Amino acid sequence: MDIKRIITATLISAVILIGFDYFVPQHSQETVEHQAKEQTSTTPPAQNTQNGPAATPGVSSSPANTSEAAAVPAAHLKVSGPDVSGAIDLRGARFDDLVLTHYRETLDKNSPLVRLLEGSKGPQPSFVEVGWMAPAGSNVRVPNAQSDWSTSDESLTPDHPVTLHWDNGQGLIFSIGIAIDRRYLFAITQKVENKSGQTVALLPYQRVERDYKPEETGGFIVHEGPLSVMNNRLNEDSYKNMRKGATAPNYQAWSANGTGGWGGITDKYWLTALIPDQTSPVSLSYNYVPNGGAGAYRVDLVPQAPVEVAANGSQTTSSRIFAGAKEVNLLDQYTDDLHIPFFYKAVDFGWFAFLTRPMFHVLHWLYSHVGNFGIALMILTLIIKLIFYPLATKSFTSMARMRALAPRIQSIRERHKDEPMVMNQQIMALYKEEGVSPAGGCLPLLIQAPVAFCLYKVLNITIEMRHAPFFGWIRDLSAPDPTNIFNLFGLLPFDPTVISPMMHIGIWPILFGVTIFLMQRQGSVAMDPAQQRMMQFMPVIYVFFMGRLSAGIVIYYTWNNLLTFAQQRLIQYRSDKAPNNKPVARKS
């Protein structure tokens, strides 16, 4: 029966919303502010100073030079670019201080800038390290985490690259050249000069490391954690799998060999990645090293074979480091200009990328023209509705004809309730006689479902919606509606979410519930009183589940429902006014 289908569809929708609420944690403005406060009060975990990457088969890390651990604080080289600022720690040649100058933690103009890399004294130690390892069995002295590098430069800017130097005292002079573009990309040149009088073999390496347990905020919609592209294949993993798969002595959870590629650690909006020379054979691995605290999550990049430096000769290797915001157009530019394979896949477009990526670019184009992300989203939703209007017309017409046939189908069921085969034959004959397909109303909806999911995903992954204002009280489309009916929209001085997070019902979720009620009234069918009462509660249930979703998503759903309501009214009006329109159902 139609009513059973409606109830089933409603229950399935409720389960989907519950699933989204469970698997896709939503962070309000208060949550971000709380995290920012924690950064000033959390005790930093112990720093891991092991020399070189986690052990690689056939390679051993040389012991740390404890004699180099000076009592005086290490010097820092200032980094200053249009989009990033910070410093490089000259002890260990570590990129461990980097903030994004155009992104803040909260909407407050005095809020701290987003910090991507942080030193060992901070609550979330995260850094990029550039260095060398000695092959297994070699006693060549190489720089480590305690080595103090020297430079004649005062700061790194887009117009002024720098060079770091370190002498091992045994005839080897190591240098690191660093340049930065005007966005988030560092160019690295590692050079070794051999004046030892004999050939030496070395392994230059790069590493991204986090010495804390990162919080995953994207659920199953957005990937957060280690990722890479090797051999033109995207490889994603979770922090949990890194911990489970990394066992002594190598502590390696995953590895792959290939030519070129890239790898790093991603957050919802930010990325730190290592990019080797695209013609070099390299080995990339995900590693987790327990250190008594939260452990160290590492992505390591090394050449597949040691680099041999002849006596009185030198060897140079080049690579890049990306540390910044995952702006899709910028990643596309790096993919094309620098031939970095699939670098744009750092943004998790998912299985339906062939739909999600074009949808994002259309949304971004609209945003660049109208200047308001919410308005751009509403225009895109309207465009999608117009594209699918013929399918919606077919679906609505089919469902209307099915509803008209419902009394005759019920009569057949009652007459032949003891003869299921005869009942089904007569129902199918009725469908054929009236030219109605039972799947005619569902198939168009199934075709539209992936498009709706892709747009939902775009709203979760796009950095453009972060801190983007709409109108009125909506100052951040990526955060939940800040108003709350349980404190009379701010008139009462208390926070109802202290009692339960479910007690956050803003104005836009309420408007969404109103649209659900209107659509129910429009598509209502005959129900018994118990069924009517149950269906009346469904808009209220939806409102509670939508309360904690980001305002941009709730606005999208509300606007989409209004368009669907208007679309069905128009289809019904045109159907009633059609000159050849005649009722489908006839008396049996």
XYZ file of C-alpha atoms in Angstrom:
588
model
C 0.000 0.000 0.000
C 1.033 3.638 -0.558
C 0.865 4.434 3.161
C 3.245 1.584 3.954
C 5.706 2.898 1.402
C 5.491 6.406 2.877
C 6.049 5.169 6.429
C 8.937 2.958 5.328
C 10.567 5.796 3.397
C 10.149 8.124 6.379
C 11.717 5.649 8.779
C 14.623 5.023 6.390
C 15.180 8.770 6.101
C 15.212 9.078 9.890
C 17.787 6.296 10.142
C 19.951 8.068 7.520
C 19.788 11.299 9.478
C 20.695 9.459 12.684
C 23.619 7.881 10.856
C 24.840 11.252 9.565
C 24.519 12.721 13.048
C 26.557 9.839 14.482
C 29.221 9.411 11.812
C 29.637 13.074 10.839
C 30.438 15.017 14.026
C 29.586 18.690 13.655
C 31.695 21.329 15.418
C 30.065 24.493 16.529
C 31.768 27.812 17.141
C 31.934 26.985 20.857
C 33.749 23.716 20.120
C 36.436 25.513 18.107
C 36.866 28.106 20.838
C 37.177 25.335 23.441
C 39.901 23.667 21.383
C 41.736 26.978 21.086
C 41.649 27.373 24.885
C 42.989 23.859 25.357
C 46.088 24.795 23.366
C 47.174 27.045 26.223
C 46.576 24.521 29.012
C 47.468 21.064 27.723
C 50.767 19.519 28.847
C 52.890 18.770 25.782
C 53.772 15.134 25.120
C 57.363 13.993 25.094
C 59.309 14.815 21.957
C 60.617 11.911 19.916
C 64.199 12.628 18.860
C 65.024 9.352 17.138
C 67.417 10.012 14.274
C 66.055 9.402 10.794
C 62.792 7.790 9.714
C 61.400 4.613 11.201
C 63.664 1.757 10.224
C 63.527 0.780 6.573
C 64.451 -2.744 5.434
C 68.189 -2.807 4.782
C 68.732 0.614 6.348
C 69.837 1.551 9.845
C 69.658 4.934 11.507
C 72.910 6.273 12.886
C 72.989 6.959 16.616
C 72.172 10.416 17.880
C 75.031 12.783 18.520
C 74.431 13.597 22.155
C 77.548 15.757 22.211
C 75.774 18.246 19.966
C 72.907 18.825 22.407
C 73.877 22.347 23.474
C 72.498 23.892 26.627
C 71.653 27.149 24.873
C 68.328 27.454 22.979
C 68.487 26.628 19.284
C 68.277 29.470 16.783
C 65.354 29.881 14.414
C 65.159 31.133 10.853
C 62.150 33.325 10.205
C 59.675 32.328 7.481
C 57.582 35.129 6.013
C 55.259 34.731 3.043
C 51.917 36.227 1.953
C 49.974 33.149 3.085
C 52.244 31.580 5.740
C 54.545 32.759 8.494
C 56.614 31.097 11.170
C 60.132 29.782 11.618
C 62.479 26.885 10.907
C 64.260 25.404 13.919
C 67.970 25.338 13.055
C 68.416 22.529 15.557
C 67.457 19.534 13.471
C 66.452 21.620 10.421
C 62.791 21.240 11.298
C 59.788 23.120 9.956
C 58.008 23.253 13.311
C 56.398 26.688 13.429
C 53.916 27.598 10.700
C 50.626 29.499 10.752
C 48.265 30.325 7.878
C 47.920 34.091 7.708
C 44.463 34.142 6.083
C 42.708 31.585 8.298
C 41.744 31.979 11.961
C 40.529 29.424 14.496
C 37.210 31.242 15.058
C 35.245 34.181 13.670
C 36.663 36.512 16.313
C 39.013 38.952 14.589
C 41.427 38.481 17.504
C 41.265 34.696 17.282
C 44.626 32.895 16.800
C 45.653 32.067 13.261
C 45.326 28.418 12.236
C 48.536 26.689 13.270
C 49.607 23.895 10.958
C 53.061 23.066 12.386
C 54.074 23.353 16.029
C 57.209 22.715 18.091
C 57.718 20.102 20.798
C 56.779 22.546 23.563
C 53.286 23.060 22.167
C 50.247 20.901 22.947
C 50.165 19.442 19.423
C 53.740 18.875 18.185
C 53.714 18.592 14.399
C 56.637 19.182 12.084
C 58.364 18.421 8.799
C 61.910 17.160 8.956
C 64.569 17.082 6.222
C 67.733 15.036 6.720
C 69.982 12.103 5.836
C 70.365 8.506 6.973
C 73.375 6.200 6.746
C 72.796 2.784 5.121
C 72.959 -0.347 7.261
C 76.477 -1.102 8.400
C 77.788 2.396 7.690
C 79.383 4.540 10.393
C 79.132 7.806 8.472
C 78.191 10.652 10.805
C 74.994 12.330 9.602
C 72.957 15.213 11.053
C 70.153 14.357 13.451
C 67.468 16.019 15.545
C 70.103 17.608 17.823
C 72.361 18.932 15.073
C 72.721 22.727 14.954
C 72.677 24.074 11.412
C 74.190 27.406 10.408
C 73.129 30.003 7.868
C 74.091 33.518 6.861
C 70.466 34.315 6.004
C 68.067 36.040 8.371
C 64.709 35.081 6.905
C 63.037 33.034 4.197
C 60.720 34.947 1.858
C 59.387 34.346 -1.678
C 62.045 36.756 -2.930
C 64.871 35.456 -0.780
C 65.667 31.698 -0.615
C 67.997 30.458 2.126
C 70.667 27.788 2.582
C 71.498 25.834 5.763
C 74.891 24.179 6.357
C 76.234 21.458 8.631
C 79.727 19.934 8.695
C 80.132 16.419 10.108
C 83.811 17.004 10.884
C 84.795 14.002 8.749
C 84.925 15.639 5.340
C 81.203 15.756 4.558
C 79.419 19.096 4.251
C 75.630 18.936 4.185
C 73.460 21.781 2.930
C 69.721 22.369 2.558
C 68.462 25.007 0.143
C 64.924 26.252 0.825
C 62.710 28.456 -1.330
C 59.035 29.332 -0.909
C 56.425 30.470 -3.411
C 53.694 32.967 -2.611
C 51.277 30.340 -1.361
C 52.105 27.139 0.561
C 54.842 25.352 -1.410
C 58.474 24.994 -0.279
C 61.191 23.869 -2.729
C 63.914 21.806 -1.024
C 67.419 21.101 -2.363
C 69.538 18.633 -0.352
C 73.236 18.656 -1.206
C 76.263 16.740 0.104
C 79.884 17.669 -0.663
C 82.349 14.836 -0.081
C 85.892 15.864 0.947
C 86.530 12.708 2.956
C 88.689 11.088 0.274
C 86.423 8.057 -0.156
C 83.031 7.318 -1.685
C 80.127 7.407 0.754
C 76.517 6.281 0.417
C 73.666 8.236 1.995
C 69.874 8.260 2.037
C 68.292 11.730 1.983
C 64.843 11.643 3.570
C 61.854 13.828 4.358
C 59.256 13.234 7.041
C 55.905 14.579 8.216
C 55.366 13.783 11.902
C 52.680 14.368 14.516
C 53.534 13.611 18.130
C 49.954 13.716 19.387
C 46.712 11.870 18.715
C 44.836 13.957 16.113
C 41.099 14.413 16.414
C 39.144 13.155 13.413
C 36.208 15.520 12.789
C 34.974 14.515 9.349
C 33.434 11.097 10.037
C 33.127 8.849 7.023
C 32.361 11.795 4.734
C 35.838 13.365 4.870
C 39.127 11.463 5.107
C 41.575 12.638 7.768
C 44.943 11.001 8.347
C 47.782 9.714 6.172
C 47.278 9.695 2.418
C 49.434 9.428 -0.678
C 49.431 8.874 -4.406
C 51.956 6.272 -5.523
C 51.944 4.660 -8.966
C 48.926 6.878 -9.795
C 46.894 5.224 -7.054
C 45.381 7.008 -4.058
C 46.206 5.345 -0.727
C 44.317 6.461 2.387
C 44.590 5.118 5.916
C 43.399 5.960 9.407
C 45.313 6.747 12.577
C 43.766 3.652 14.132
C 45.120 1.406 11.384
C 48.547 3.021 11.767
C 48.579 2.097 15.448
C 47.353 -1.441 14.818
C 49.579 -2.175 11.812
C 52.880 -0.721 13.074
C 54.897 -3.333 14.956
C 58.506 -3.402 16.139
C 61.186 -3.154 14.977
C 60.195 -1.203 11.838
C 56.947 0.299 13.169
C 55.764 0.408 9.596
C 52.021 0.176 8.921
C 52.121 0.567 5.129
C 54.680 1.205 2.399
C 54.917 1.411 -1.380
C 57.617 1.925 -3.983
C 57.186 4.012 -7.100
C 58.521 6.812 -9.236
C 57.483 10.242 -8.040
C 54.100 10.610 -6.406
C 53.495 12.326 -3.065
C 52.348 11.621 0.484
C 51.508 13.319 3.754
C 48.934 13.846 6.496
C 45.649 15.620 5.889
C 42.983 17.245 8.043
C 39.537 18.285 6.906
C 40.779 21.601 5.536
C 44.598 21.453 5.838
C 47.398 19.360 4.317
C 51.080 18.741 4.973
C 52.633 16.730 2.129
C 56.009 15.565 0.818
C 56.542 15.755 -2.944
C 59.671 14.096 -4.385
C 61.238 14.720 -7.766
C 58.728 13.093 -10.117
C 61.492 11.209 -11.958
C 63.052 9.668 -8.836
C 62.381 6.095 -7.593
C 61.240 6.505 -3.986
C 59.771 4.546 -1.115
C 56.942 6.037 0.942
C 55.650 4.625 4.227
C 53.158 5.248 7.029
C 54.658 4.628 10.476
C 53.558 4.805 14.100
C 56.259 4.837 16.777
C 55.149 4.477 20.441
C 57.161 6.798 22.657
C 55.451 6.518 26.012
C 52.979 9.287 25.231
C 50.497 9.634 22.401
C 53.041 8.167 19.985
C 54.458 9.562 16.768
C 52.477 9.339 13.510
C 54.894 9.585 10.578
C 54.872 9.646 6.810
C 58.410 9.033 5.507
C 59.880 9.475 2.053
C 63.276 7.992 1.107
C 64.978 6.988 -2.173
C 64.782 3.310 -3.061
C 68.588 3.085 -3.222
C 71.309 5.046 -1.396
C 72.850 8.017 -3.179
C 76.572 7.507 -3.753
C 78.797 10.558 -3.354
C 82.236 10.099 -4.934
C 85.395 11.402 -3.279
C 85.821 15.147 -3.980
C 82.362 15.087 -5.582
C 78.867 16.149 -4.607
C 75.279 14.984 -5.012
C 72.087 17.018 -5.053
C 68.470 15.884 -4.674
C 65.350 18.002 -4.906
C 61.850 17.765 -3.448
C 58.957 19.935 -2.357
C 56.865 20.389 0.776
C 53.261 21.565 0.756
C 51.912 22.974 4.013
C 48.672 24.890 3.764
C 44.961 25.020 3.035
C 43.337 22.530 0.657
C 42.062 25.065 -1.840
C 40.882 23.041 -4.813
C 41.855 25.510 -7.527
C 45.349 25.839 -6.060
C 45.821 22.052 -5.876
C 44.632 21.803 -9.480
C 47.196 24.419 -10.459
C 50.036 22.533 -8.752
C 48.845 19.305 -10.382
C 49.050 20.843 -13.856
C 52.038 23.162 -13.533
C 54.341 20.873 -11.516
C 53.010 17.560 -12.890
C 52.248 16.243 -9.401
C 50.009 13.208 -10.036
C 46.458 13.604 -8.733
C 47.462 16.231 -6.174
C 43.894 17.527 -6.210
C 42.823 14.221 -4.609
C 44.027 15.622 -1.303
C 40.461 16.971 -1.218
C 38.245 13.966 -0.545
C 35.809 14.087 -3.472
C 34.980 10.407 -2.911
C 33.779 7.673 -5.254
C 31.513 10.054 -7.150
C 34.321 12.502 -7.931
C 33.154 12.649 -11.554
C 30.049 14.407 -10.174
C 31.418 16.030 -7.033
C 34.331 17.884 -8.670
C 32.271 19.548 -11.446
C 29.612 20.419 -8.875
C 32.230 22.089 -6.697
C 33.636 24.091 -9.595
C 30.167 25.321 -10.586
C 29.473 26.286 -6.958
C 32.828 28.050 -6.699
C 32.169 29.922 -9.968
C 28.781 31.086 -8.718
C 30.347 32.126 -5.403
C 32.983 34.199 -7.205
C 30.214 36.083 -9.033
C 27.557 36.593 -6.338
C 29.942 37.004 -3.374
C 27.798 35.008 -0.943
C 28.348 31.279 -0.537
C 24.789 30.695 0.707
C 23.255 32.471 -2.295
C 25.578 30.542 -4.634
C 24.387 27.298 -3.023
C 20.732 28.258 -3.493
C 21.340 29.130 -7.160
C 23.085 25.796 -7.744
C 20.207 23.942 -6.071
C 17.760 25.744 -8.353
C 19.842 24.819 -11.428
C 19.843 21.159 -10.383
C 16.073 21.265 -9.868
C 15.577 22.697 -13.367
C 17.812 20.010 -14.893
C 15.847 17.249 -13.193
C 12.435 18.833 -13.751
C 11.435 16.350 -16.524
C 12.324 13.417 -14.268
C 10.461 14.974 -11.349
C 7.415 15.473 -13.549
C 7.491 11.841 -14.585
C 7.954 10.698 -10.992
C 5.147 12.865 -9.613
C 2.768 11.874 -12.404
C 3.504 8.210 -11.863
C 2.957 8.458 -8.106
C -0.294 10.371 -8.668
C -1.567 7.644 -10.978
C -0.550 4.993 -8.455
C -2.500 6.821 -5.739
C -5.507 7.001 -8.037
C -5.320 3.246 -8.587
C -4.999 2.519 -4.857
C -8.754 1.881 -4.236
C -8.988 -0.598 -7.111
C -5.798 -2.365 -6.015
C -7.145 -2.602 -2.464
C -10.392 -4.073 -3.808
C -8.437 -6.746 -5.713
C -6.397 -7.569 -2.591
C -9.550 -8.026 -0.520
C -11.278 -10.205 -3.138
C -8.294 -12.500 -3.639
C -6.553 -12.388 -0.261
C -6.506 -16.203 -0.188
C -5.189 -16.480 -3.761
C -1.856 -14.578 -3.891
C -1.013 -15.686 -7.426
C -4.367 -14.590 -8.829
C -4.141 -11.328 -6.863
C -0.725 -10.477 -8.305
C -1.824 -11.380 -11.833
C -4.856 -9.085 -11.649
C -2.827 -6.213 -10.147
C -0.221 -6.516 -12.916
C -3.002 -6.657 -15.495
C -4.432 -3.442 -14.025
C -1.035 -1.764 -14.262
C -0.733 -2.826 -17.889
C -4.244 -1.712 -18.730
C -3.673 1.765 -17.255
C -0.092 2.068 -18.552
C 1.350 2.511 -15.051
C 4.729 1.181 -13.889
C 5.133 0.500 -10.139
C 8.776 1.627 -10.415
C 7.937 4.724 -12.442
C 7.842 6.960 -9.377
C 10.948 5.545 -7.716
C 13.409 5.292 -10.611
C 13.695 9.069 -11.219
C 14.279 9.582 -7.500
C 17.068 6.992 -7.509
C 18.751 8.819 -10.391
C 18.661 12.090 -8.446
C 19.924 10.562 -5.175
C 23.660 10.472 -6.120
C 23.498 14.130 -7.163
C 21.976 15.094 -3.812
C 24.651 13.102 -1.962
C 27.443 14.709 -4.000
C 26.206 18.192 -3.181
C 26.008 17.205 0.501
C 29.626 16.008 0.302
C 30.761 19.223 -1.399
C 29.302 21.198 1.499
C 31.291 19.069 3.956
C 34.667 19.175 2.225
C 34.850 22.656 0.732
C 36.953 25.169 2.652
C 35.016 28.007 0.972
C 32.069 27.411 3.330
C 34.301 27.650 6.415
C 33.558 30.913 8.247
C 31.485 32.113 5.263
C 28.600 34.397 6.328
C 25.057 34.210 4.987
C 22.545 36.793 6.218
C 21.351 37.923 9.621
C 22.511 35.764 12.486
C 24.265 33.185 10.270
C 27.888 34.352 10.353
C 29.442 30.952 9.669
C 27.785 28.510 7.279
C 30.074 25.687 8.437
C 28.805 25.925 12.047
C 25.323 25.080 13.382
C 22.663 27.784 13.554
C 23.687 29.667 16.749
C 20.106 30.435 17.825
C 18.187 28.107 20.153
C 14.466 27.867 20.793
C 15.043 26.395 24.270
C 16.497 29.671 25.581
C 14.041 31.739 23.529
C 16.719 32.519 20.941
C 19.072 34.091 23.470
C 16.580 35.915 25.697
C 17.200 33.497 28.584
C 20.799 33.494 29.915
C 21.600 29.765 29.843
C 22.886 27.148 27.420
C 20.430 24.238 27.012
C 23.082 22.085 25.296
C 24.716 21.634 28.723
C 21.788 19.343 29.511
C 21.967 17.529 26.174
C 23.582 18.289 22.791
C 20.229 17.404 21.198
C 18.753 20.536 22.795
C 20.136 22.789 20.104
C 17.300 23.766 17.796
C 17.888 26.941 15.811
C 15.632 28.954 13.532
C 16.774 27.288 10.306
C 16.201 23.721 11.583
C 12.694 24.836 12.587
C 12.122 26.238 9.093
C 13.300 22.901 7.725
C 10.692 21.133 9.855
C 8.014 23.465 8.480
C 8.957 22.488 4.906
C 8.705 18.794 5.843
C 5.207 19.471 7.222
C 4.175 21.259 4.006
C 5.435 18.401 1.853
C 3.550 15.906 4.016
C 0.326 17.889 3.589
C 0.862 18.077 -0.148
C 1.413 14.332 -0.558
C -1.020 13.182 2.114
C -3.106 10.075 1.597
C -5.871 8.446 3.598
C -4.543 7.166 6.926
C -6.009 5.796 10.081
C -5.725 8.064 13.179
C -2.709 6.211 14.635
C -0.765 6.589 11.392
C -1.672 10.266 11.167
C -0.351 10.919 14.689
C 2.912 9.146 13.911
C 3.427 11.108 10.707
C 2.696 14.393 12.506
C 5.686 13.787 14.775
C 8.125 13.183 11.915
C 8.853 16.893 11.204
C 9.680 17.372 14.901
C 12.049 14.399 14.858
C 13.760 15.752 11.734
C 14.205 19.144 13.412
C 16.088 17.587 16.334
C 18.445 15.720 14.028
C 19.109 18.778 11.853
C 19.824 21.020 14.839
C 23.505 20.128 15.076
C 24.311 20.081 11.369
C 26.090 23.052 9.838
C 23.839 25.962 8.895
C 24.854 25.719 5.228
C 23.597 22.134 4.976
C 20.326 22.960 6.783
C 19.761 25.962 4.511
C 20.378 23.722 1.491
C 17.855 21.117 2.684
C 15.262 23.779 3.539
C 15.628 25.539 0.188
C 15.551 22.203 -1.635
C 12.302 21.258 0.130
C 10.714 24.592 -0.780
C 11.690 24.101 -4.432
C 10.323 20.543 -4.356
C 7.073 21.793 -2.844
C 6.716 24.516 -5.498
C 7.704 22.077 -8.230
C 5.021 19.576 -7.248
C 2.406 22.311 -7.022
C 3.329 23.426 -10.540
C 3.240 19.859 -11.876
C -0.152 19.282 -10.240
C -1.485 22.550 -11.647
C -0.316 21.722 -15.175
C -1.739 18.216 -14.868
C -5.148 19.531 -13.768
C -5.213 22.080 -16.597
C -4.171 19.625 -19.300
C -6.949 19.456 -21.985
C -6.795 15.673 -22.262
C -6.533 15.084 -18.558
C -8.879 12.433 -17.266
C -9.053 10.518 -14.026
C -7.072 7.333 -13.962
C -9.178 5.337 -11.543
C -12.481 3.854 -12.604
C -15.000 1.983 -10.585
C -14.472 -1.748 -10.545
